[in-house]
Coordinates of C-alpha atoms in Angstrom, one line a residue:
M1 CA -16.9 37.9 -16.0
D2 CA -13.9 38.0 -15.5
Q3 CA -12.8 41.1 -13.8
I4 CA -15.5 40.5 -11.5
R5 CA -14.1 37.4 -10.0
E6 CA -10.4 39.2 -10.2
F7 CA -12.3 42.2 -7.5
F8 CA -13.4 39.2 -5.5
Q9 CA -9.8 37.4 -5.1
A10 CA -8.4 40.5 -4.4
Y11 CA -11.2 41.8 -1.5
E12 CA -10.5 38.2 0.1
Q13 CA -6.9 38.8 -0.1
R14 CA -7.0 42.5 1.2
F15 CA -9.3 40.4 4.4
N16 CA -7.3 37.8 5.0
D17 CA -4.4 40.2 5.5
G18 CA -6.2 42.3 7.6
V19 CA -6.7 39.6 9.8
Q20 CA -4.0 37.6 9.9
G21 CA -2.3 41.1 11.1
R22 CA -0.1 41.1 7.2
N23 CA -0.3 44.4 5.8
G24 CA -3.9 45.0 6.9
D25 CA -4.8 48.5 4.8
P26 CA -7.9 49.9 5.1
K27 CA -6.9 52.2 2.8
A28 CA -6.8 49.0 -0.6
M29 CA -9.8 48.1 1.7
A30 CA -11.8 51.3 1.4
E31 CA -10.7 51.1 -2.0
A32 CA -13.8 48.2 -3.0
F33 CA -16.3 50.3 -1.7
A34 CA -18.0 53.3 -3.9
D35 CA -18.0 57.1 -2.0
Y36 CA -21.4 56.0 -0.4
F37 CA -22.3 52.5 -0.1
V38 CA -25.6 51.1 1.6
E39 CA -25.7 47.4 4.5
S40 CA -29.0 45.8 4.3
S41 CA -28.7 43.0 7.2
A42 CA -30.7 41.9 10.2
R43 CA -29.9 44.9 11.8
G44 CA -31.1 47.0 8.8
V45 CA -30.8 49.3 6.8
M46 CA -27.1 51.1 6.8
G47 CA -25.8 53.8 4.8
G48 CA -22.8 54.9 5.3
K49 CA -19.3 57.1 3.9
N50 CA -16.4 55.8 2.4
D51 CA -14.4 58.5 4.9
E52 CA -12.2 58.5 7.6
S53 CA -14.2 57.6 9.9
F54 CA -14.3 54.3 7.4
L55 CA -10.6 54.4 7.6
K56 CA -10.9 53.7 11.2
A57 CA -13.8 50.7 10.9
V58 CA -11.7 48.6 9.2
P59 CA -8.5 47.8 11.5
E60 CA -12.2 47.7 14.2
G61 CA -13.7 45.1 12.5
N62 CA -9.8 43.6 11.4
A63 CA -9.3 43.0 15.4
F64 CA -12.8 41.8 15.7
Y65 CA -12.5 38.9 13.2
R66 CA -9.1 38.5 14.8
K67 CA -10.5 38.0 18.6
I68 CA -13.2 35.6 17.7
G69 CA -10.1 33.4 15.7
T70 CA -11.4 34.0 12.4
K71 CA -8.1 31.8 10.8
R72 CA -9.8 32.6 6.5
M73 CA -12.7 33.5 4.3
R74 CA -12.8 32.0 1.4
V75 CA -14.7 33.0 -1.9
A76 CA -16.0 29.3 -3.2
G77 CA -18.1 30.8 -5.6
L78 CA -19.4 33.3 -7.2
E79 CA -22.9 34.8 -9.8
V80 CA -22.8 37.4 -11.4
T81 CA -26.2 38.9 -12.7
R82 CA -25.2 42.2 -15.1
I83 CA -27.8 44.6 -14.9
N84 CA -26.6 46.8 -17.3
E85 CA -23.5 48.5 -19.0
Q86 CA -21.6 49.3 -15.1
H87 CA -24.1 47.7 -13.0
F88 CA -23.9 43.7 -11.7
L89 CA -24.8 41.8 -8.7
V90 CA -23.0 39.3 -7.4
K91 CA -24.4 36.6 -5.5
V92 CA -20.9 35.7 -3.3
H93 CA -20.8 32.5 -1.3
W94 CA -18.5 32.6 1.3
D95 CA -16.5 29.8 3.1
S96 CA -15.0 30.9 6.7
A97 CA -12.5 28.3 9.0
Y98 CA -12.5 30.0 12.4
D99 CA -10.2 29.0 15.4
K100 CA -12.3 28.1 18.8
D101 CA -10.3 26.7 21.4
G102 CA -8.2 24.1 18.9
Q103 CA -11.0 23.4 16.9
T104 CA -11.9 24.2 13.4
I105 CA -15.5 25.6 12.7
E106 CA -16.6 26.5 9.2
I107 CA -19.2 28.4 8.2
E108 CA -20.4 29.2 4.6
F109 CA -22.5 32.4 3.7
D110 CA -23.7 34.1 0.7
V111 CA -23.7 38.0 0.8
W112 CA -25.0 39.5 -2.2
Y113 CA -23.0 43.3 -3.6
L114 CA -24.2 45.9 -6.2
L115 CA -21.1 47.1 -8.1
T116 CA -20.7 49.9 -10.5
S117 CA -18.0 50.3 -13.0
A118 CA -19.8 54.0 -13.1
S119 CA -16.0 55.5 -11.6
G120 CA -13.9 53.5 -13.9
A121 CA -13.4 50.7 -11.5
L122 CA -15.8 48.4 -10.2
K123 CA -17.4 49.6 -6.6
I124 CA -19.4 47.4 -4.1
F125 CA -22.2 50.5 -3.8
A126 CA -24.8 47.8 -0.8
Y127 CA -24.5 45.0 0.1
I128 CA -26.7 42.9 2.0
T129 CA -26.0 39.5 4.0
G130 CA -27.8 37.6 6.3
D131 CA -27.9 38.1 10.4
E132 CA -23.8 37.1 10.4
Q133 CA -24.0 37.7 14.4
Q134 CA -26.6 35.2 15.1
V135 CA -24.3 32.9 13.3
L136 CA -21.8 33.7 15.6
R137 CA -23.6 32.8 18.5
E138 CA -24.6 30.0 17.2
H139 CA -21.1 28.1 17.0
G140 CA -20.2 29.6 19.8
L141 CA -17.5 32.4 18.8
I142 CA -19.2 35.4 20.0
P143 CA -21.3 35.4 23.3
E144 CA -25.3 35.4 24.2
N145 CA -26.0 39.5 24.3

């Protein structure tokens, strides 16, 4: 389980580096994901390849989070369920902070990740989130529609 904790500590660091403009390396972020991965959220279920279009999307995501005032994301808790020798379900409790008009807004939320080690390294092949856009709207970080 130490390997999974280290995986998410590195993921947290890469996210924060990208959002804060410090050596945000899209390739390093992409390495956390399998060749193909699935997202399920309030927007529905989507899949995507870990390819050039994903590499282009990483800096765009960083720019979005910078624009809404993201100061940091922190792994506040991990719950790991071993499915078998190569697969894990990991519930990550995130603690995030945003700057809104000089005030700090903190939001906590959970994301469930499915990891595989089939390639020899841990990779995210699926994740499940709540309605992030709605939560950001409720806190005034993005406009209503």
